[in-house]
Short mmCIF file of C-alpha atoms in Angstrom, two decimals:
data_model
loop_
_atom_site.label_atom_id
_atom_site.label_comp_id
_atom_site.label_asym_id
_atom_site.label_seq_id
_atom_site.Cartn_x
_atom_site.Cartn_y
_atom_site.Cartn_z
CA UNK A 19 0.01 0.00 0.00
CA UNK A 20 3.01 2.30 0.48
CA UNK A 21 3.57 5.04 3.04
CA UNK A 22 0.33 6.94 3.61
CA UNK A 23 2.21 10.20 4.38
CA UNK A 24 2.90 13.44 2.60
CA UNK A 25 6.27 14.92 3.60
CA UNK A 26 6.09 12.96 6.84
CA UNK A 27 2.53 13.93 7.68
CA UNK A 28 -0.41 11.62 7.63
CA UNK A 29 -2.72 12.13 4.66
CA UNK A 30 -5.76 13.05 6.70
CA UNK A 31 -4.71 16.73 6.55
CA UNK A 32 -4.47 17.16 10.33
CA UNK A 33 -0.68 17.53 10.39
CA UNK A 34 -0.19 14.46 12.59
CA UNK A 35 3.03 12.44 12.35
CA UNK A 36 3.51 8.72 12.12
CA UNK A 37 6.08 7.03 14.32
CA UNK A 38 8.30 6.49 11.26
CA UNK A 39 8.14 10.17 10.43
CA UNK A 40 9.11 11.01 14.01
CA UNK A 41 12.07 8.64 13.81
CA UNK A 42 13.29 10.34 10.63
CA UNK A 43 12.88 13.83 12.10
CA UNK A 44 14.63 13.11 15.43
CA UNK A 45 17.11 10.38 14.52
CA UNK A 46 15.70 8.18 17.27
CA UNK A 47 14.99 4.48 16.59
CA UNK A 48 11.30 3.57 16.10
CA UNK A 49 11.70 1.01 18.88
CA UNK A 50 12.87 3.68 21.34
CA UNK A 51 10.00 6.03 20.44
CA UNK A 52 7.49 3.22 20.80
CA UNK A 53 8.91 2.29 24.24
CA UNK A 54 8.82 5.88 25.50
CA UNK A 55 5.30 6.21 24.16
CA UNK A 56 4.29 3.04 26.03
CA UNK A 57 5.84 4.58 29.19
CA UNK A 58 3.57 7.62 28.89
CA UNK A 59 6.34 10.03 27.89
CA UNK A 60 4.84 10.67 24.43
CA UNK A 61 1.14 9.89 24.33
CA UNK A 62 -0.22 9.56 20.75
CA UNK A 63 -2.57 12.31 19.60
CA UNK A 64 -4.66 9.91 17.50
CA UNK A 65 -4.62 6.58 15.70
CA UNK A 66 -5.16 5.58 12.07
CA UNK A 67 -8.13 3.44 11.05
CA UNK A 68 -5.69 0.55 11.17
CA UNK A 69 -4.72 1.41 14.75
CA UNK A 70 -1.30 2.97 14.10
CA UNK A 71 -0.18 5.79 16.44
CA UNK A 72 -0.13 9.36 15.25
CA UNK A 73 1.68 12.20 17.06
CA UNK A 74 1.08 15.91 17.16
CA UNK A 75 3.41 18.60 15.76
CA UNK A 76 4.97 19.21 19.21
CA UNK A 77 6.14 15.59 19.48
CA UNK A 78 9.68 16.19 18.07
CA UNK A 79 10.41 18.92 20.64
CA UNK A 80 9.04 16.72 23.43
CA UNK A 81 11.21 13.84 22.29
CA UNK A 82 14.31 16.09 22.38
CA UNK A 83 13.52 16.97 25.99
CA UNK A 84 13.06 13.31 26.89
CA UNK A 85 16.27 12.35 25.10
CA UNK A 86 18.27 15.08 26.88
CA UNK A 87 16.98 14.03 30.30
CA UNK A 88 17.69 10.38 29.56
CA UNK A 89 21.25 11.28 28.46
CA UNK A 90 21.69 12.89 31.89
CA UNK A 91 20.71 9.61 33.52
CA UNK A 92 17.28 10.71 34.80
CA UNK A 93 14.72 7.93 35.20
CA UNK A 94 11.59 7.57 33.09
CA UNK A 95 9.20 8.27 35.96
CA UNK A 96 10.97 11.52 36.79
CA UNK A 97 11.00 12.53 33.11
CA UNK A 98 7.26 11.88 32.87
CA UNK A 99 6.66 14.27 35.78
CA UNK A 100 8.68 16.95 33.94
CA UNK A 101 7.02 16.62 30.53
CA UNK A 102 3.61 16.45 32.19
CA UNK A 103 4.58 19.65 34.11
CA UNK A 104 4.03 18.02 37.48
CA UNK A 105 7.61 19.06 38.51
CA UNK A 106 10.01 21.63 37.15
CA UNK A 107 13.21 20.75 35.38
CA UNK A 108 15.14 22.51 38.19
CA UNK A 109 13.53 20.38 40.89
CA UNK A 110 14.19 17.18 38.98
CA UNK A 111 17.77 18.20 38.17
CA UNK A 112 18.47 18.88 41.86
CA UNK A 113 17.06 15.52 42.89
CA UNK A 114 19.02 13.60 40.29
CA UNK A 115 22.24 15.56 40.88
CA UNK A 116 22.04 14.54 44.54
CA UNK A 117 21.45 10.93 43.55
CA UNK A 118 24.38 11.08 41.14
CA UNK A 119 26.60 12.51 43.89
CA UNK A 120 25.78 9.50 46.06
CA UNK A 121 26.39 7.13 43.16
CA UNK A 122 29.70 8.80 42.33
CA UNK A 123 30.85 8.54 45.93
CA UNK A 124 30.02 4.86 45.89
CA UNK A 125 31.88 4.30 42.65
CA UNK A 126 34.88 6.29 43.87
CA UNK A 127 34.97 4.22 47.04
CA UNK A 128 34.75 0.99 45.04
CA UNK A 129 37.57 2.18 42.81
CA UNK A 130 39.76 3.12 45.80
CA UNK A 131 39.13 -0.27 47.44
CA UNK A 132 40.04 -2.08 44.22
CA UNK A 133 43.21 -0.03 43.80
CA UNK A 134 44.15 -0.68 47.40
CA UNK A 135 43.52 -4.39 46.98
CA UNK A 136 45.76 -4.40 43.91
CA UNK A 137 48.51 -2.41 45.64
CA UNK A 138 48.46 -4.51 48.82
CA UNK A 139 48.19 -7.82 47.01
CA UNK A 140 45.28 -8.73 49.27
CA UNK A 141 43.97 -12.28 49.38
CA UNK A 142 40.39 -13.09 48.39
CA UNK A 143 39.53 -13.84 52.03
CA UNK A 144 40.37 -10.23 52.94
CA UNK A 145 37.99 -8.63 50.46
CA UNK A 146 34.75 -8.80 52.47
CA UNK A 147 36.37 -7.23 55.54
CA UNK A 148 38.17 -4.55 53.50
CA UNK A 149 34.95 -3.62 51.70
CA UNK A 150 33.00 -3.49 54.94
CA UNK A 151 35.59 -1.18 56.54
CA UNK A 152 35.63 1.10 53.51
CA UNK A 153 31.83 1.46 53.53
CA UNK A 154 31.62 2.58 57.16
CA UNK A 155 30.15 6.01 57.78
CA UNK A 156 32.21 8.77 59.40
CA UNK A 157 30.28 8.20 62.62
CA UNK A 158 31.07 4.47 62.56
CA UNK A 159 34.76 5.15 61.95
CA UNK A 160 34.86 7.60 64.85
CA UNK A 161 33.17 5.01 67.03
CA UNK A 162 35.95 2.50 66.33
CA UNK A 163 38.61 5.02 67.41
CA UNK A 164 36.63 6.21 70.42
CA UNK A 165 36.07 2.68 71.69
CA UNK A 166 39.74 1.91 71.18
CA UNK A 167 40.94 4.98 73.11
CA UNK A 168 38.50 4.53 75.98
CA UNK A 169 39.44 0.87 76.32
CA UNK A 170 43.20 1.51 76.15
CA UNK A 171 43.06 4.33 78.72
CA UNK A 172 40.43 2.81 81.03
CA UNK A 173 41.20 3.73 84.63
CA UNK A 174 44.06 6.16 83.80
CA UNK A 175 43.48 9.74 84.89
CA UNK A 176 44.96 11.64 81.97
CA UNK A 177 42.07 13.79 80.65
CA UNK A 178 44.16 16.03 78.39
CA UNK A 179 45.93 13.07 76.85
CA UNK A 180 42.59 11.28 76.32
CA UNK A 181 40.92 14.33 74.78
CA UNK A 182 43.84 14.82 72.41
CA UNK A 183 43.49 11.26 71.18
CA UNK A 184 39.71 11.53 70.80
CA UNK A 185 40.05 14.77 68.85
CA UNK A 186 41.92 12.94 66.11
CA UNK A 187 39.18 11.34 64.01
CA UNK A 188 39.71 9.27 60.83
CA UNK A 189 37.64 11.43 58.47
CA UNK A 190 37.95 10.06 54.95
CA UNK A 191 37.20 12.55 52.15
CA UNK A 192 34.31 11.94 49.76
CA UNK A 193 36.78 10.86 47.09
CA UNK A 194 39.45 8.90 48.99
CA UNK A 195 42.61 7.83 47.27
CA UNK A 196 43.72 4.18 47.32
CA UNK A 197 46.41 5.26 49.79
CA UNK A 198 43.81 6.72 52.14
CA UNK A 199 41.65 3.60 51.91
CA UNK A 200 44.71 1.42 52.52
CA UNK A 201 45.71 3.57 55.50
CA UNK A 202 42.24 3.32 57.01
CA UNK A 203 42.19 -0.46 56.60
CA UNK A 204 45.63 -0.72 58.24
CA UNK A 205 44.58 1.67 61.01
CA UNK A 206 41.44 -0.35 61.74
CA UNK A 207 43.66 -3.44 62.12
CA UNK A 208 46.27 -1.58 64.19
CA UNK A 209 43.80 -0.42 66.84
CA UNK A 210 43.03 -4.08 67.55
CA UNK A 211 46.72 -4.80 68.22
CA UNK A 212 47.59 -5.22 71.90
CA UNK A 213 50.98 -3.56 71.29
CA UNK A 214 49.37 -0.23 70.39
CA UNK A 215 46.96 -0.33 73.32
CA UNK A 216 49.79 -1.05 75.73
CA UNK A 217 51.94 1.72 74.25
CA UNK A 218 49.17 4.34 74.50
CA UNK A 219 48.45 3.27 78.05
CA UNK A 220 52.12 3.67 79.01
CA UNK A 221 52.13 7.19 77.58
CA UNK A 222 48.91 8.06 79.40
CA UNK A 223 50.27 6.71 82.68
CA UNK A 224 53.42 8.76 82.22
CA UNK A 225 51.27 11.83 81.56
CA UNK A 226 49.22 11.20 84.68
CA UNK A 227 52.31 10.57 86.81
CA UNK A 228 54.19 13.68 85.77
CA UNK A 229 51.33 16.16 85.29
CA UNK A 230 51.80 19.60 86.90
CA UNK A 231 50.12 20.01 90.23
CA UNK A 232 48.10 22.98 88.99
CA UNK A 233 46.53 21.01 86.18
CA UNK A 234 47.47 18.73 83.36
CA UNK A 235 49.24 20.28 80.44
CA UNK A 236 50.58 18.89 77.22
CA UNK A 237 51.92 15.38 77.74
CA UNK A 238 54.56 13.39 75.97
CA UNK A 239 53.08 12.02 72.77
CA UNK A 240 49.90 14.14 73.07
CA UNK A 241 48.10 15.50 70.04
CA UNK A 242 46.83 18.85 68.97
CA UNK A 243 43.21 19.47 67.98
CA UNK A 244 43.99 18.46 64.39
CA UNK A 245 44.94 15.01 65.60
CA UNK A 246 48.61 15.18 64.78
CA UNK A 247 51.22 13.96 67.20
CA UNK A 248 53.60 16.53 68.52
CA UNK A 249 57.27 15.97 67.84
CA UNK A 250 59.73 14.03 69.94
CA UNK A 251 60.07 16.01 73.14
CA UNK A 252 56.37 15.96 74.05
CA UNK A 253 56.96 16.48 77.71
CA UNK A 254 54.55 17.07 80.54
CA UNK A 255 54.23 20.80 80.14
CA UNK A 256 52.23 23.28 82.22
CA UNK A 257 49.97 25.78 80.51
CA UNK A 258 51.92 28.57 78.89
CA UNK A 259 54.86 26.38 77.83
CA UNK A 260 53.15 24.71 74.90
CA UNK A 261 55.01 26.63 72.22
CA UNK A 262 58.32 26.23 74.04
CA UNK A 263 57.88 22.45 74.15
CA UNK A 264 57.26 22.34 70.41
CA UNK A 265 60.39 24.46 69.90
CA UNK A 266 62.44 22.03 71.97
CA UNK A 267 61.15 19.14 69.90
CA UNK A 268 62.17 20.88 66.69
CA UNK A 269 65.58 21.77 68.12
CA UNK A 270 66.16 18.14 69.05
CA UNK A 271 65.15 16.99 65.59
CA UNK A 272 67.40 19.49 63.83
CA UNK A 273 70.47 18.98 66.06
CA UNK A 274 70.08 15.20 66.09
CA UNK A 275 69.78 14.98 62.31
CA UNK A 276 72.72 17.37 61.90
CA UNK A 277 74.83 15.18 64.15
CA UNK A 278 73.91 12.02 62.27
CA UNK A 279 74.55 13.77 58.95
CA UNK A 280 77.96 14.89 60.18
CA UNK A 281 78.84 11.40 61.40
CA UNK A 282 79.08 12.47 65.05
CA UNK A 283 78.79 9.40 67.25
CA UNK A 284 76.42 9.98 70.20
CA UNK A 285 79.12 8.91 72.67
CA UNK A 286 81.86 11.06 71.15
CA UNK A 287 82.96 14.36 72.71
CA UNK A 288 81.46 16.23 69.76
CA UNK A 289 77.95 15.27 70.95
CA UNK A 290 78.19 17.34 74.15
CA UNK A 291 77.46 20.81 72.69
CA UNK A 292 74.22 19.56 71.09
CA UNK A 293 73.11 18.08 74.41
CA UNK A 294 73.97 21.25 76.35
CA UNK A 295 71.96 23.37 73.94
CA UNK A 296 68.99 21.01 74.07
CA UNK A 297 68.96 20.81 77.88
CA UNK A 298 69.13 24.60 78.18
CA UNK A 299 66.08 24.98 75.95
CA UNK A 300 64.18 22.13 77.62
CA UNK A 301 64.57 23.08 81.30
CA UNK A 302 62.13 26.07 81.15
CA UNK A 303 59.37 23.76 79.88
CA UNK A 304 59.55 21.81 83.13
CA UNK A 305 58.49 24.66 85.41
CA UNK A 306 55.45 23.53 87.38
CA UNK A 307 56.15 19.82 87.10
CA UNK A 308 57.01 17.78 90.19
CA UNK A 309 60.59 18.54 91.31
CA UNK A 310 61.59 20.48 88.16
CA UNK A 311 65.32 20.60 87.33
CA UNK A 312 66.88 24.02 87.73
CA UNK A 313 70.07 23.49 85.75
CA UNK A 314 71.87 21.09 83.44
CA UNK A 315 73.10 18.14 85.44
CA UNK A 316 72.57 14.41 86.05
CA UNK A 317 68.98 14.89 87.27
CA UNK A 318 67.94 16.97 84.25
CA UNK A 319 69.58 14.61 81.76
CA UNK A 320 68.07 11.55 83.42
CA UNK A 321 64.58 13.09 83.25
CA UNK A 322 64.85 14.04 79.58
CA UNK A 323 66.18 10.55 78.81
CA UNK A 324 63.20 9.03 80.62
CA UNK A 325 60.82 11.11 78.52
CA UNK A 326 62.52 10.13 75.28
CA UNK A 327 62.49 6.45 76.21
CA UNK A 328 58.83 6.72 77.11
CA UNK A 329 58.05 8.34 73.75
CA UNK A 330 59.94 5.71 71.74
CA UNK A 331 56.80 3.80 70.74
CA UNK A 332 56.90 2.73 67.05
CA UNK A 333 53.28 1.56 67.17
CA UNK A 334 52.12 4.99 68.35
CA UNK A 335 54.15 6.75 65.67
CA UNK A 336 52.58 4.48 63.03
CA UNK A 337 49.13 5.25 64.44
CA UNK A 338 49.61 8.97 63.87
CA UNK A 339 51.12 8.48 60.44
CA UNK A 340 48.11 6.45 59.33
CA UNK A 341 45.62 8.96 60.78
CA UNK A 342 47.34 11.76 58.88
CA UNK A 343 47.27 9.74 55.64
CA UNK A 344 43.56 8.95 56.09
CA UNK A 345 42.62 12.58 56.65
CA UNK A 346 45.01 14.01 54.07
CA UNK A 347 46.90 16.08 56.65
CA UNK A 348 50.69 16.47 56.51
CA UNK A 349 52.40 13.68 58.39
CA UNK A 350 54.02 14.69 61.69
CA UNK A 351 57.79 15.14 61.52
CA UNK A 352 59.68 11.88 61.93
CA UNK A 353 61.95 12.12 64.91
CA UNK A 354 63.03 8.49 65.35
CA UNK A 355 66.51 9.13 63.92
CA UNK A 356 67.12 12.23 66.03
CA UNK A 357 65.41 10.73 69.07
CA UNK A 358 67.54 7.59 68.94
CA UNK A 359 70.72 9.65 68.60
CA UNK A 360 69.75 12.01 71.43
CA UNK A 361 68.81 9.20 73.79
CA UNK A 362 72.12 7.43 73.10
CA UNK A 363 73.99 10.70 73.66
CA UNK A 364 72.20 11.26 76.99
CA UNK A 365 73.17 7.77 78.14
CA UNK A 366 76.78 8.35 77.14
CA UNK A 367 76.93 11.82 78.69
CA UNK A 368 74.90 11.65 81.91
CA UNK A 369 76.54 14.86 83.21
CA UNK A 370 77.74 18.02 81.45
CA UNK A 371 81.29 18.24 80.20
CA UNK A 372 83.14 20.78 78.10
CA UNK A 373 84.03 20.11 74.49
CA UNK A 374 87.72 19.28 74.13
CA UNK A 375 88.58 20.46 70.64
CA UNK A 376 91.97 18.77 70.86
CA UNK A 377 90.13 15.61 69.79
CA UNK A 378 89.22 17.51 66.63
CA UNK A 379 92.58 18.96 65.81
CA UNK A 380 95.01 16.07 66.29
CA UNK A 381 94.16 14.15 63.12
CA UNK A 382 96.55 14.08 60.15
CA UNK A 383 94.52 13.68 56.93
CA UNK A 384 97.27 11.84 55.08
CA UNK A 385 97.82 9.35 57.88
CA UNK A 386 94.07 8.80 58.22
CA UNK A 387 93.74 8.02 54.52
CA UNK A 388 96.66 5.56 54.70
CA UNK A 389 95.12 3.91 57.76
CA UNK A 390 91.76 3.55 55.99
CA UNK A 391 93.38 1.84 53.01
CA UNK A 392 95.34 -0.62 55.14
CA UNK A 393 92.48 -1.49 57.49
CA UNK A 394 90.14 -1.96 54.52
CA UNK A 395 92.70 -4.23 52.84
CA UNK A 396 92.96 -6.58 55.85
CA UNK A 397 89.21 -6.55 56.58
CA UNK A 398 88.55 -7.33 52.91
CA UNK A 399 90.65 -10.48 53.24
CA UNK A 400 88.57 -11.55 56.26
CA UNK A 401 85.30 -10.93 54.40
CA UNK A 402 86.56 -12.93 51.42
CA UNK A 403 87.12 -15.92 53.71
CA UNK A 404 83.57 -15.88 55.11
CA UNK A 405 81.59 -18.95 54.02
CA UNK A 406 77.79 -19.00 53.71
CA UNK A 407 77.55 -21.13 56.85
CA UNK A 408 79.50 -18.51 58.82
CA UNK A 409 76.86 -15.79 58.38
CA UNK A 410 74.75 -17.06 61.29
CA UNK A 411 77.71 -17.30 63.71
CA UNK A 412 77.62 -15.05 66.80
CA UNK A 413 80.16 -12.24 67.14
CA UNK A 414 81.62 -10.36 70.15
CA UNK A 415 79.74 -7.24 69.04
CA UNK A 416 76.38 -6.41 70.63
CA UNK A 417 74.90 -9.84 69.99
CA UNK A 418 75.19 -9.46 66.22
CA UNK A 419 75.64 -12.38 63.86
CA UNK A 420 78.40 -12.32 61.26
CA UNK A 421 75.87 -11.22 58.64
CA UNK A 422 74.65 -8.32 60.79
CA UNK A 423 78.23 -7.33 61.51
CA UNK A 424 79.12 -7.31 57.80
CA UNK A 425 76.00 -5.30 56.99
CA UNK A 426 77.01 -2.73 59.61
CA UNK A 427 80.54 -2.41 58.18
CA UNK A 428 79.11 -1.87 54.71
CA UNK A 429 76.79 0.75 56.19
CA UNK A 430 79.75 2.54 57.81
CA UNK A 431 81.38 2.92 54.41
CA UNK A 432 78.13 3.96 52.74
CA UNK A 433 77.34 6.51 55.42
CA UNK A 434 80.80 8.04 55.28
CA UNK A 435 80.52 8.28 51.51
CA UNK A 436 77.15 10.01 51.74
CA UNK A 437 78.52 12.54 54.25
CA UNK A 438 81.42 13.31 51.92
CA UNK A 439 78.91 13.85 49.11
CA UNK A 440 76.72 16.12 51.29
CA UNK A 441 73.77 13.73 51.01
CA UNK A 442 73.67 11.79 54.32
CA UNK A 443 71.84 8.48 54.15
CA UNK A 444 68.99 7.57 56.48
CA UNK A 445 68.44 3.91 55.52
CA UNK A 446 70.33 2.45 58.45
CA UNK A 447 67.85 -0.41 58.94
CA UNK A 448 67.87 -1.50 55.28
CA UNK A 449 69.74 -4.56 54.01
CA UNK A 450 73.03 -3.27 52.60
CA UNK A 451 74.68 -6.68 52.17
CA UNK A 452 72.51 -8.49 49.63
CA UNK A 453 73.52 -11.94 48.40
CA UNK A 454 77.22 -11.22 47.91
CA UNK A 455 78.88 -9.90 51.11
CA UNK A 456 82.32 -9.59 49.55
CA UNK A 457 81.05 -7.57 46.57
CA UNK A 458 78.96 -5.35 48.86
CA UNK A 459 81.93 -4.63 51.14
CA UNK A 460 84.40 -4.14 48.27
CA UNK A 461 82.03 -1.76 46.43
CA UNK A 462 81.33 0.26 49.55
CA UNK A 463 85.03 0.57 50.41
CA UNK A 464 85.94 1.68 46.86
CA UNK A 465 83.15 4.26 46.90
CA UNK A 466 84.22 5.59 50.30
CA UNK A 467 87.86 5.92 49.29
CA UNK A 468 86.91 7.73 46.11
CA UNK A 469 84.66 10.08 48.07
CA UNK A 470 87.31 10.81 50.70
CA UNK A 471 89.83 11.83 48.05
CA UNK A 472 87.52 13.35 45.44
CA UNK A 473 85.29 15.51 47.62
CA UNK A 474 87.95 17.21 49.73
CA UNK A 475 86.36 15.66 52.83
CA UNK A 476 89.69 15.20 54.62
CA UNK A 477 90.21 18.97 54.60
CA UNK A 478 86.64 20.16 55.25
CA UNK A 479 84.54 20.52 58.39
CA UNK A 480 81.01 19.24 59.03
CA UNK A 481 78.08 19.98 61.28
CA UNK A 482 77.27 22.91 63.55
CA UNK A 483 80.46 22.28 65.61
CA UNK A 484 82.78 22.13 62.60
CA UNK A 485 83.99 18.59 63.13
CA UNK A 486 86.94 17.96 60.78
CA UNK A 487 86.24 15.53 57.97
CA UNK A 488 89.55 13.80 58.75
CA UNK A 489 88.25 13.05 62.25
CA UNK A 490 85.05 11.55 60.83
CA UNK A 491 87.12 9.30 58.58
CA UNK A 492 89.25 8.40 61.62
CA UNK A 493 86.07 7.27 63.37
CA UNK A 494 85.35 4.99 60.38
CA UNK A 495 88.86 3.55 60.62
CA UNK A 496 88.36 2.80 64.33
CA UNK A 497 85.00 1.20 63.59
CA UNK A 498 86.29 -0.99 60.76
CA UNK A 499 89.35 -2.17 62.67
CA UNK A 500 87.30 -2.98 65.75
CA UNK A 501 84.61 -4.79 63.77
CA UNK A 502 87.27 -6.51 61.70
CA UNK A 503 88.59 -7.87 64.98
CA UNK A 504 85.03 -9.00 65.85
CA UNK A 505 84.80 -10.78 62.49
CA UNK A 506 88.17 -12.49 62.99
CA UNK A 507 87.16 -13.74 66.43
CA UNK A 508 83.80 -14.98 65.14
CA UNK A 509 85.31 -16.95 62.24
CA UNK A 510 88.47 -18.15 64.01
CA UNK A 511 90.85 -16.02 61.92
CA UNK A 512 93.98 -14.30 63.31
CA UNK A 513 93.28 -10.99 65.01
CA UNK A 514 96.55 -9.29 64.09
CA UNK A 515 95.08 -6.75 61.69
CA UNK A 516 96.68 -3.79 59.87
CA UNK A 517 99.77 -3.85 62.14
CA UNK A 518 101.26 -0.83 60.34
CA UNK A 519 98.45 1.49 61.48
CA UNK A 520 96.72 -0.36 64.34
CA UNK A 521 98.85 1.38 67.02
CA UNK A 522 97.98 4.89 65.81
CA UNK A 523 94.33 3.83 65.37
CA UNK A 524 94.28 2.75 69.03
CA UNK A 525 95.77 6.13 69.99
CA UNK A 526 93.08 7.89 67.96
CA UNK A 527 90.36 5.85 69.68
CA UNK A 528 91.71 6.83 73.09
CA UNK A 529 91.78 10.46 72.00
CA UNK A 530 88.26 10.36 70.59
CA UNK A 531 86.54 8.20 73.16
CA UNK A 532 88.74 8.28 76.24
CA UNK A 533 86.45 10.70 78.10
CA UNK A 534 83.19 9.08 76.98
CA UNK A 535 81.32 7.32 79.79
CA UNK A 536 80.89 3.59 79.36
CA UNK A 537 77.15 3.30 79.94
CA UNK A 538 74.26 1.16 78.74
CA UNK A 539 73.52 2.01 75.14
CA UNK A 540 77.00 3.33 74.40
CA UNK A 541 78.93 2.17 71.37
CA UNK A 542 81.22 0.14 73.61
CA UNK A 543 81.47 -1.22 77.12
CA UNK A 544 83.97 -0.67 79.93
CA UNK A 545 87.62 -1.17 78.98
CA UNK A 546 88.94 -4.72 79.49
CA UNK A 547 92.51 -5.76 80.35
CA UNK A 548 94.65 -6.98 77.46
CA UNK A 549 97.07 -9.85 77.97
CA UNK A 550 100.80 -9.23 77.83
CA UNK A 551 102.12 -9.15 74.29
CA UNK A 552 98.70 -8.47 72.77
CA UNK A 553 98.64 -6.90 69.30
CA UNK A 554 97.49 -3.32 68.82
CA UNK A 555 94.23 -4.63 67.32
CA UNK A 556 93.70 -6.80 70.42
CA UNK A 557 94.34 -3.81 72.67
CA UNK A 558 91.93 -1.69 70.63
CA UNK A 559 89.27 -4.38 71.14
CA UNK A 560 90.00 -4.41 74.87
CA UNK A 561 89.77 -0.61 75.05
CA UNK A 562 86.36 -0.76 73.37
CA UNK A 563 85.05 -3.37 75.80
CA UNK A 564 85.85 -6.69 74.09
CA UNK A 565 87.63 -9.53 75.83
CA UNK A 566 90.83 -10.33 73.90
CA UNK A 567 91.84 -13.22 76.17
#
């Protein structure tokens, strides 16, 4: 019969359009128009004698509105209310924008969880728990932290410490990164760990025990209102000293990191000026505490050491790092390197002493370089003789195995090299030995020797107290000869090492460390007697606390 239309209009002269004509005018499929018509979005204006739908002249414009709303993701029922003028476009747009916001947040969360799963290499069994944690509301996340804090501090009267902890809430943003999701999942696991609970309780008990009589101030390890942990020297501090305590913490971090960067051993004479400066800044923050120290002395140094030891809680530091990652705040300054150095220096120097610069000035750069080469040569021969089965053997040094001892000697070379290159390393706890101890030691020694000669280190000074580079290299020589002796004793090799320079290395050790107290945590123990006829290397070992008998 053909198409009963004239230019798209039905032949009855009314100007009505067939569904095919509408499809041609709008570019929409006939099936789609029919479906929307069935849904009430485009009611037909009439029908043909054969029952076919006919649409009025406004149908194309109405279809464009429907298509636009569908492209925006709005549902058919909501579109019907717009085209039927039951609701305005603005009202519908607001409603659907809100719904889309919720859907986007859900999708973003799902994406972050999946990225976190991929990055962590999580097992399938972990997925349900990870997803559940990620979906928690802000209120539910806060509840987890609140319950944890209240349980950990139950029965301890430390209200300021408790309120500081409770102020730090794990507020995830609407669009969390995979790192933030991963941090929240790790944090939720960490708060169930007994180690963290015990650590927080110890800090709270310390806060309660040392609080000022007039009222509790800022305690060691306490937080500010943003939930970030204060730096290392978070001491019990009466009101009015808050800023001073933060300044002391920063001073300790800066001086400690400078000392490490300059290669200043915490039990060397060069450590004393940093301690004296730190104690002088710290004493005013103790006003109002029970029995406050009035001056630098054994009592003041013992108290600061106690505070640092109390604050040395890796689990607590990790807690604050994760909270900062979750919330997107800057991580609190790391003070573990400076705190460890300062605590060791306080143990080695329990009372004030003047800095004897003669220990700085009595080092001949040329002799030091010759001593390094000869000690390295003999130690290299010992390392070359180490068999795989020897790596687990005990050594005379601090309970280390042969492998740990070798790793430390490699680190000594690497650290000295980095100081010479003005880029001090901080990866002390990393594995520097790898699978080939001899290659690791040989490479580190070659690099150190090249740095000593190529950088001018032997004729420069380092750190705030201008320690001569030659003295820092001399410290490395003492370390390598002493640890070479440890290695020889552990493996049954002869202990007569570098005889050409061992005597002057012993003299240098006496000059550098003769006045250092032999205390717990020092680099070496009390001097031991050496048998008659002992080699210079044996006598060096005895001076540093080993038993050469």
